[in-house]
Amino acid sequence: MPALAISAATVAALVISFAFYAIAPAGPAARTGPTEPAADRPAAWQIAVELLRGAVTAALVAGLLRAAGWNGPAAGALLGLVLWALPLVLLTGSVVWERVPVRSAVLHAGDWLIKLIAIGAIVGVLA
């Protein structure tokens, strides 16, 4: 797995999430829990965690693309779309069992959809 592909996809995922949540029509209320105040800026540790999550996701997508023998942005984007089923299922469970607001889950699902497609396309081009 080329480090360049994983690094580029990791940075892209971080930028996409920050941009997505900055312009999300649901606003800060949907991004926070019921008793959690909305924060203007993420803490340094939160950014570090997001970078790690993006790197793990990009490495996983790169590994799956390689294992399947696929390459190119279309194959990567398609894989990202298919993998979106995982966060979708997890977020649905959080709505049903943990009382996460539907609006919040939809917001996060949209973020994951865009990120996974972008990660797949980037890794598909560079890997």
Coordinates of N, CA and C in Angstrom, one line a residue, residues 33-76:
G33 N -24.2 16.1 21.4 CA -25.2 15.2 22.2 C -26.2 16.1 22.9
P34 N -27.2 15.5 23.6 CA -28.2 16.3 24.2 C -27.7 17.2 25.3
T35 N -26.6 16.8 26.0 CA -26.1 17.6 27.1 C -24.7 18.2 26.8
E36 N -24.3 18.0 25.6 CA -22.9 18.4 25.3 C -23.0 19.8 24.6
P37 N -22.2 20.8 25.1 CA -22.3 22.1 24.4 C -21.5 22.0 23.0
A38 N -22.0 22.8 22.1 CA -21.4 22.9 20.8 C -20.0 23.6 20.9
A39 N -19.0 23.0 20.4 CA -17.7 23.6 20.4 C -17.4 24.4 19.1
D40 N -16.7 25.5 19.3 CA -16.4 26.3 18.1 C -15.3 25.6 17.3
R41 N -14.3 25.1 18.0 CA -13.1 24.5 17.3 C -12.8 23.2 18.0
P42 N -12.4 22.2 17.2 CA -12.0 20.9 17.9 C -10.7 21.0 18.6
A43 N -10.5 20.2 19.6 CA -9.3 20.2 20.4 C -8.2 19.5 19.6
A44 N -7.0 19.7 19.9 CA -5.9 19.0 19.2 C -6.0 17.5 19.2
W45 N -6.4 16.9 20.3 CA -6.5 15.5 20.4 C -7.6 15.0 19.5
Q46 N -8.7 15.8 19.3 CA -9.8 15.4 18.4 C -9.3 15.3 17.0
I47 N -8.5 16.3 16.6 CA -7.9 16.3 15.2 C -7.0 15.1 15.0
A48 N -6.2 14.8 16.1 CA -5.3 13.7 16.0 C -6.1 12.4 15.8
V49 N -7.2 12.2 16.5 CA -8.0 11.0 16.4 C -8.6 11.0 15.0
E50 N -9.1 12.1 14.5 CA -9.6 12.1 13.1 C -8.6 11.7 12.1
L51 N -7.4 12.2 12.3 CA -6.3 11.8 11.3 C -6.1 10.3 11.4
L52 N -6.1 9.7 12.6 CA -5.9 8.3 12.8 C -7.0 7.5 12.2
R53 N -8.2 8.0 12.4 CA -9.4 7.3 11.8 C -9.3 7.3 10.3
G54 N -8.9 8.5 9.7 CA -8.8 8.6 8.3 C -7.7 7.7 7.7
A55 N -6.6 7.6 8.4 CA -5.5 6.7 8.0 C -5.9 5.3 8.0
V56 N -6.5 4.9 9.1 CA -7.0 3.5 9.2 C -8.0 3.2 8.1
T57 N -8.9 4.1 7.8 CA -9.9 3.9 6.8 C -9.2 3.8 5.4
A58 N -8.3 4.7 5.1 CA -7.6 4.8 3.8 C -6.8 3.5 3.6
A59 N -6.1 3.0 4.7 CA -5.3 1.8 4.6 C -6.2 0.6 4.3
L60 N -7.4 0.6 5.0 CA -8.3 -0.5 4.8 C -8.8 -0.5 3.3
V61 N -9.2 0.6 2.8 CA -9.7 0.7 1.5 C -8.6 0.3 0.5
A62 N -7.4 0.8 0.7 CA -6.3 0.5 -0.2 C -6.0 -1.0 -0.2
G63 N -6.1 -1.6 1.0 CA -5.9 -3.1 1.1 C -7.0 -3.9 0.4
L64 N -8.2 -3.4 0.5 CA -9.3 -4.1 -0.1 C -9.2 -4.0 -1.7
L65 N -8.8 -2.8 -2.1 CA -8.7 -2.6 -3.6 C -7.6 -3.5 -4.1
R66 N -6.5 -3.5 -3.4 CA -5.3 -4.4 -3.8 C -5.7 -5.9 -3.8
A67 N -6.4 -6.3 -2.7 CA -6.8 -7.7 -2.6 C -7.8 -8.1 -3.8
A68 N -8.6 -7.2 -4.2 CA -9.6 -7.4 -5.2 C -9.0 -7.3 -6.6
G69 N -7.8 -6.7 -6.7 CA -7.1 -6.5 -7.9 C -7.7 -5.3 -8.7
W70 N -8.4 -4.4 -8.0 CA -9.0 -3.3 -8.7 C -8.1 -2.1 -8.6
N71 N -8.2 -1.2 -9.6 CA -7.5 0.1 -9.5 C -8.3 1.2 -10.2
G72 N -7.9 2.4 -10.1 CA -8.6 3.5 -10.7 C -9.6 4.2 -9.8
P73 N -9.9 5.4 -10.1 CA -10.8 6.2 -9.2 C -12.2 5.6 -9.2
A74 N -12.7 5.1 -10.3 CA -14.1 4.6 -10.3 C -14.2 3.4 -9.4
A75 N -13.3 2.5 -9.5 CA -13.3 1.3 -8.7 C -13.2 1.6 -7.2
G76 N -12.3 2.6 -6.9 CA -12.2 3.0 -5.5 C -13.4 3.7 -5.0

